[in-house]
Tab-separated table of C-alpha atoms in Angstrom:
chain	number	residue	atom	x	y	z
A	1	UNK	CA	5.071	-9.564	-20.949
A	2	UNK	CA	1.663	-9.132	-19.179
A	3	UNK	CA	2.473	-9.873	-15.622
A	4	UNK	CA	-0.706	-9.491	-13.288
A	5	UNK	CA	0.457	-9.334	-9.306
A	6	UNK	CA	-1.985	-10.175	-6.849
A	7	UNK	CA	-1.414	-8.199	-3.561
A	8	UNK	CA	0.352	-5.777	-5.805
A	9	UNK	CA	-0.221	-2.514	-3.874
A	10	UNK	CA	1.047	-4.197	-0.535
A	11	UNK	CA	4.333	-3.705	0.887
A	12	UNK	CA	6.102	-6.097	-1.585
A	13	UNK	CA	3.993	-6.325	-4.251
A	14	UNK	CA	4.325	-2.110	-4.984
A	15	UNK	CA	7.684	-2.471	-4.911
A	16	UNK	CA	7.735	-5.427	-7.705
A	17	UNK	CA	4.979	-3.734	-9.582
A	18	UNK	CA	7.483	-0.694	-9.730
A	19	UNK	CA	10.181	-2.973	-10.332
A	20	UNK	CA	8.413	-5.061	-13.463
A	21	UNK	CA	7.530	-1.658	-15.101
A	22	UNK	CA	10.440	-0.172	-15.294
A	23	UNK	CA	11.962	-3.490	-16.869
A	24	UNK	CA	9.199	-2.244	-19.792
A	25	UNK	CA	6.610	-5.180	-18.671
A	26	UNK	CA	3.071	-4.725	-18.837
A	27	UNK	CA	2.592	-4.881	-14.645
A	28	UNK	CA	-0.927	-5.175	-13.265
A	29	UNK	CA	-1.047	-4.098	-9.579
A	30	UNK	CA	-4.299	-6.367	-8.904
A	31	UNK	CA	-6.443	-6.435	-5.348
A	32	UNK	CA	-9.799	-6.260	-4.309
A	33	UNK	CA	-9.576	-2.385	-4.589
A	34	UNK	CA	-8.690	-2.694	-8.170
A	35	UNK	CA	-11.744	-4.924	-8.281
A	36	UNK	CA	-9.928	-8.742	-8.566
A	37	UNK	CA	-11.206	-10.801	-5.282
A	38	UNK	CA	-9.289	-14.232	-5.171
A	39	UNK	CA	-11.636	-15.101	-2.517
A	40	UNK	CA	-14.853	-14.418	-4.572
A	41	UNK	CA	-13.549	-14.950	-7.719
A	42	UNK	CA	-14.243	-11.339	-8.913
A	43	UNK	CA	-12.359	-9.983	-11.897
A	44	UNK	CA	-9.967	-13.216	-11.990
A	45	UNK	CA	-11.255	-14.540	-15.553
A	46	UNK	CA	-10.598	-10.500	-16.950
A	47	UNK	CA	-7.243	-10.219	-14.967
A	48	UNK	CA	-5.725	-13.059	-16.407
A	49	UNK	CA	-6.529	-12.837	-19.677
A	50	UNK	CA	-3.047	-12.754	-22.038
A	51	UNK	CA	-1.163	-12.984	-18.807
A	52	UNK	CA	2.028	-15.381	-19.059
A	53	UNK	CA	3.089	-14.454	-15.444
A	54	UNK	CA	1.338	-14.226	-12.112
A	55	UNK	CA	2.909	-13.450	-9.126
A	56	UNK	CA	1.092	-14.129	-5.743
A	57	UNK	CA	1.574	-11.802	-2.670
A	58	UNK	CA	-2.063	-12.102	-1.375
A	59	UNK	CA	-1.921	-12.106	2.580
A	60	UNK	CA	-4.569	-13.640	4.712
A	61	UNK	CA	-6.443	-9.916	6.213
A	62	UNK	CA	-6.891	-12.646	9.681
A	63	UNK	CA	-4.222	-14.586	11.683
A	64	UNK	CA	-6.583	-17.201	13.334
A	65	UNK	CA	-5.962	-20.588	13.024
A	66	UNK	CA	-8.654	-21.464	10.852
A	67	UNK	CA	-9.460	-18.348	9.144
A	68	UNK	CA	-5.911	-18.352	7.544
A	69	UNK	CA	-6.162	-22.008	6.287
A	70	UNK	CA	-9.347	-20.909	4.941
A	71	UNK	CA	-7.722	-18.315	2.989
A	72	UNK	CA	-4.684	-19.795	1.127
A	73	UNK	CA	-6.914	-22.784	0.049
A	74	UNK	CA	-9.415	-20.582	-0.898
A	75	UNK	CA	-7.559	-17.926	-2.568
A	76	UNK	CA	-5.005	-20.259	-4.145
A	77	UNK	CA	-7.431	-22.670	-5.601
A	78	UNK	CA	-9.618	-19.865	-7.763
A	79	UNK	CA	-6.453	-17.979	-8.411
A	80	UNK	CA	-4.343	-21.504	-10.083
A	81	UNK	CA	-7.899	-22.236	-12.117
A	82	UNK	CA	-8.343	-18.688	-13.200
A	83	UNK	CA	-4.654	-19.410	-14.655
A	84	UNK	CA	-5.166	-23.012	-16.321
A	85	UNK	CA	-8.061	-21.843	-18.172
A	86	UNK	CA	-6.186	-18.769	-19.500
A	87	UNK	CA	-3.042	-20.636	-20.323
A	88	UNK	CA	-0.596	-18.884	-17.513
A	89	UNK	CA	2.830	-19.748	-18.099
A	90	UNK	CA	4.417	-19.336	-14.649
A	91	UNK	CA	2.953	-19.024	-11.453
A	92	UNK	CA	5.508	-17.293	-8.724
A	93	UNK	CA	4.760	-17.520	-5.301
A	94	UNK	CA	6.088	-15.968	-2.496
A	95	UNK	CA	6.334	-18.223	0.667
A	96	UNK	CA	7.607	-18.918	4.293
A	97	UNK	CA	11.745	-19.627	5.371
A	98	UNK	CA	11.084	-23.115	7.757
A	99	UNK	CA	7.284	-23.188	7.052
A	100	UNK	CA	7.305	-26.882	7.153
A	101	UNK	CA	9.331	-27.120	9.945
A	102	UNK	CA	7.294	-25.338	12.271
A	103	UNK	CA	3.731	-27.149	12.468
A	104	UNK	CA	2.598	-25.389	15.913
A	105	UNK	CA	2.288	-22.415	13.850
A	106	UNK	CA	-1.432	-22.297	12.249
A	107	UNK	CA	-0.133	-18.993	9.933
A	108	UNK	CA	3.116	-21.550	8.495
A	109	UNK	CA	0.678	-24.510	8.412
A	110	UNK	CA	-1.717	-22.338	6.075
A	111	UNK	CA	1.354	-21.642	3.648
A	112	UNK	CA	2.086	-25.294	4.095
A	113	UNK	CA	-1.295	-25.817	1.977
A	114	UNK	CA	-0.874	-23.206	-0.164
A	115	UNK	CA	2.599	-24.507	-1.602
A	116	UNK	CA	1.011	-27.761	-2.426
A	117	UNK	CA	-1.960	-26.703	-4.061
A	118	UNK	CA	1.129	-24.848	-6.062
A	119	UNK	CA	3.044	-27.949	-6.691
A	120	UNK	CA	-0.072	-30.021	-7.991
A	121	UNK	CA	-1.676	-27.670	-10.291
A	122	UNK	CA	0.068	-28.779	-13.128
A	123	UNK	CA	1.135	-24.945	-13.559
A	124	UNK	CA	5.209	-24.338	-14.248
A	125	UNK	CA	5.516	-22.616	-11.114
A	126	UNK	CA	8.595	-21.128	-8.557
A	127	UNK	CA	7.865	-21.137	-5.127
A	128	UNK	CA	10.159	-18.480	-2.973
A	129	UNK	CA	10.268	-18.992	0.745
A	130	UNK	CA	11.526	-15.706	2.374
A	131	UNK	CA	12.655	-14.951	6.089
A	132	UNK	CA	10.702	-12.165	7.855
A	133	UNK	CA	11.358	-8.957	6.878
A	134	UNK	CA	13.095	-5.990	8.302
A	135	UNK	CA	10.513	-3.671	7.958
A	136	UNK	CA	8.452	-5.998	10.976
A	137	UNK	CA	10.695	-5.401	13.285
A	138	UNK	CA	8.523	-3.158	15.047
A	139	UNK	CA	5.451	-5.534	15.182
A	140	UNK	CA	7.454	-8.273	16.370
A	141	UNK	CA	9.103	-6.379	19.268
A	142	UNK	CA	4.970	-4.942	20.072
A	143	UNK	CA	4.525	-8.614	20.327
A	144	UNK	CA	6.618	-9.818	22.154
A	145	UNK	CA	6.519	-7.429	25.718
A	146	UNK	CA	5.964	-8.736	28.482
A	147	UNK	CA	5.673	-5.816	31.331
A	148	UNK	CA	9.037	-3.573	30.564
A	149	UNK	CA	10.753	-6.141	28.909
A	150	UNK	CA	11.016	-7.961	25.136
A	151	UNK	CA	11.179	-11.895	25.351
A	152	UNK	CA	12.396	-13.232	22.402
A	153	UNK	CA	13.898	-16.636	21.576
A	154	UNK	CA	17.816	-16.847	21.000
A	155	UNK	CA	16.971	-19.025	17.564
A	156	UNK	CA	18.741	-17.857	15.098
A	157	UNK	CA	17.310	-15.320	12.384
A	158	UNK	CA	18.172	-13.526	9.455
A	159	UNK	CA	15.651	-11.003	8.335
A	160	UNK	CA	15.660	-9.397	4.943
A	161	UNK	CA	14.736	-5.618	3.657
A	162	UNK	CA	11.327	-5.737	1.481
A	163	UNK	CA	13.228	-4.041	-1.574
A	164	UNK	CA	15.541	-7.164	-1.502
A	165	UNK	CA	12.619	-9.029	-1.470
A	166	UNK	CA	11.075	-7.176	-4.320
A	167	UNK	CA	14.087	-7.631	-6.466
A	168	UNK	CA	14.469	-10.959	-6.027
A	169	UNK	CA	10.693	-11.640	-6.581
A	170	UNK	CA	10.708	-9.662	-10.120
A	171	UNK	CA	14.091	-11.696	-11.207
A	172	UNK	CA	12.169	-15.127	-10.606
A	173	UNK	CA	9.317	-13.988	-11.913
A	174	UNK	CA	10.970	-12.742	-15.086
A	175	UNK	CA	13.531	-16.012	-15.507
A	176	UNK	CA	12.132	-19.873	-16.874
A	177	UNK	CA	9.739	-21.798	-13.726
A	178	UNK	CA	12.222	-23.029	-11.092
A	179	UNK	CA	9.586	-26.389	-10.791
A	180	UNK	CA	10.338	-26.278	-7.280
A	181	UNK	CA	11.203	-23.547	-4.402
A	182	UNK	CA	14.038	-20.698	-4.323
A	183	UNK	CA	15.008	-19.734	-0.782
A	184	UNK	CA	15.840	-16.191	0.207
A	185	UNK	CA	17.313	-14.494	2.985
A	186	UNK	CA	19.022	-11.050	4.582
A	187	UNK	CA	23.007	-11.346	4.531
A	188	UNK	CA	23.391	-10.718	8.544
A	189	UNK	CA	22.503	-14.205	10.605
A	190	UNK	CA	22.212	-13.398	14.232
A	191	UNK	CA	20.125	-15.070	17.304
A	192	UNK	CA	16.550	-13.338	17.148
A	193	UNK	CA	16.860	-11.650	20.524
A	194	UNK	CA	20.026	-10.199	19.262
A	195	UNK	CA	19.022	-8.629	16.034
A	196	UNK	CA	16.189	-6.998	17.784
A	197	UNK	CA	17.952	-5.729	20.646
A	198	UNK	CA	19.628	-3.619	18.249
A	199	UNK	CA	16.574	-2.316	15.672
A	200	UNK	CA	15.397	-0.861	19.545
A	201	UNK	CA	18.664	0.623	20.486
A	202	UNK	CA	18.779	2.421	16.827
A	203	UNK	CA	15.139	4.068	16.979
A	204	UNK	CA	15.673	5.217	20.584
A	205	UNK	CA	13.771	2.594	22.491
A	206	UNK	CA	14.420	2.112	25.789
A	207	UNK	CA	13.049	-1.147	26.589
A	208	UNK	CA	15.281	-4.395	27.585
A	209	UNK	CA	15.251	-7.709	25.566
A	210	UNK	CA	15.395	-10.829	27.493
A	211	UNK	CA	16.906	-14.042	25.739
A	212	UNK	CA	14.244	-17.056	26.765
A	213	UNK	CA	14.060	-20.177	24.856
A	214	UNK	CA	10.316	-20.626	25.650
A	215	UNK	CA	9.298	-17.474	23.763
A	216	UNK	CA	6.804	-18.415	21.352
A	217	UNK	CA	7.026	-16.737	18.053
A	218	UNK	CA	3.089	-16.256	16.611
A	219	UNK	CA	2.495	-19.175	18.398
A	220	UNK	CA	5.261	-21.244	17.439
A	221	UNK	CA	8.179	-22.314	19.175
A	222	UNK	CA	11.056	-21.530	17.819
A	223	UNK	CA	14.203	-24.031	17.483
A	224	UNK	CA	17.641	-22.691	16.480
A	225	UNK	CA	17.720	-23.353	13.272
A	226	UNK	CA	13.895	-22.938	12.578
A	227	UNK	CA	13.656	-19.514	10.692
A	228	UNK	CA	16.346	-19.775	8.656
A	229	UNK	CA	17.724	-21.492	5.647
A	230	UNK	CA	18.929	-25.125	6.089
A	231	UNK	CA	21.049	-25.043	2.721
A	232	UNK	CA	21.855	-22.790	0.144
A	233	UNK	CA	19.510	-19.507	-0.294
A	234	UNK	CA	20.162	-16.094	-2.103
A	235	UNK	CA	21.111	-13.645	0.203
A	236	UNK	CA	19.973	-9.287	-0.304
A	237	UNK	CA	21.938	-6.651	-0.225
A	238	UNK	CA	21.143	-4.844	2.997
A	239	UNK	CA	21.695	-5.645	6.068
A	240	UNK	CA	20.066	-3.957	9.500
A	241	UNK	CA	22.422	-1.324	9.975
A	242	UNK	CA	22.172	-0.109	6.167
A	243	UNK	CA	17.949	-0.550	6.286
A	244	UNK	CA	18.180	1.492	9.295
A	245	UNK	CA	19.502	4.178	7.820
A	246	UNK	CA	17.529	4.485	4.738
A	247	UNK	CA	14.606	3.886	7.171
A	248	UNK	CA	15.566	7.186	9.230
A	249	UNK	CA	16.736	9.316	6.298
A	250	UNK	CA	13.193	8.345	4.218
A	251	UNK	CA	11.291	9.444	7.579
């Protein structure tokens, strides 16, 4: 199958590209460096031409409010007409664990628009809502200081490696349109404060994490249950301690 991934040289979408090609699909890696602009339009009619599958990793390049809405309604409109008119048979897109349930959040309300421009497109579609991933560990500690300490919420959290995210993503992608969304998730639930305290202890860093229930979480407050699955989600493989390890040894 042709399968053309947009965002395909990110984080994720490298590691599904990789993943799709060595399952003997035809996998097109496709950004704005490759010359396909979802914003513009650019190189979306060529792209999808023959393509059954497209897979949607895009990520908004700003986190303000209004610049992010402006993206996934942009992006996700030219990219789901591009499709119709060149007969796409499945359109996978990869989403937000609790994006709906957190509205303070302008990034989760922009993903909140996305999904239903998704759902009324009148593409076959499968819409995957992920928790954050392991590998932002490190960006969400930098975020959260406050003087020598970490403040993070005690909510509870259950962050997943990007190569479990990868598989899962090429499986869907690969199996009939789900016609509704597939939730995924690291096997190790924890409070957030928790799970963090202990990515800082393993790379050597010094600094204390605080437990405090205000701690906002990109602007969002953050209820127990609100970044991870409410009912049944496919769980990865690896867990902290095991992507902590591959982490240091790949170093």
């Amino acid at each position: 199958m042709k399968i053309v991934v947009i965002g395909g040289t990110g984080l994720i979408g490298s590691k599904v590209v990789e993943k799709l090609k060595g399952k003997s699909h035809e996998a097109i890696a496709a950004s704005p460096n490759s010359g396909v602009n979802t914003i513009t339009g650019e190189g979306l009619k060529e792209a999808m031409a023959g393509a059954q599958v497209v897979i949607d990793l895009a990520n908004s390049p700003s986190f303000e409010d209004k610049a992010v809405l402006e993206f996934f309604e942009t992006s996700g409109r030219n990219l789901l007409t591009a499709e119709a008119a060149a007969g796409v048979r499945h359109h996978v897109a990869l989403s937000i664990v609790g994006t709906d349930r957190t509205p303070d959040n302008g990034y989760f309300r922009a993903k909140v628009a996305q999904e239903k421009l998704i759902e009324t497109s009148g593409i076959p579609y499968t819409i995957i809502r992920s928790t954050q991933f392991l590998e932002f560990l490190r960006g969400i500690a930098a975020s959260s200081v406050d003087g020598n300490e970490v403040r993070l919420s005690p909510g509870l959290f259950q962050p997943i490696a990007a190569e479990d995210v990868a598989a899962f993503v090429a499986d869907l992608a690969l199996a009939a349109p789900q016609g509704g969304i597939v939730e995924i998730a690291g096997p190790e639930r924890a409070p957030f404060n928790e799970i963090v305290a202990r990515y800082l202890k393993a790379v050597g860093d010094p600094r204390q994490v605080v437990s405090d229930p205000e701690a906002r979480y990109f602007g969002g407050r953050v209820e127990e249950r609100s970044l991870v699955p409410l009912g049944e989600a496919r769980l990865g493989r690896i867990g902290l301690d095991e992507w902590l390890r591959r982490s240091q040894a790949g170093a």
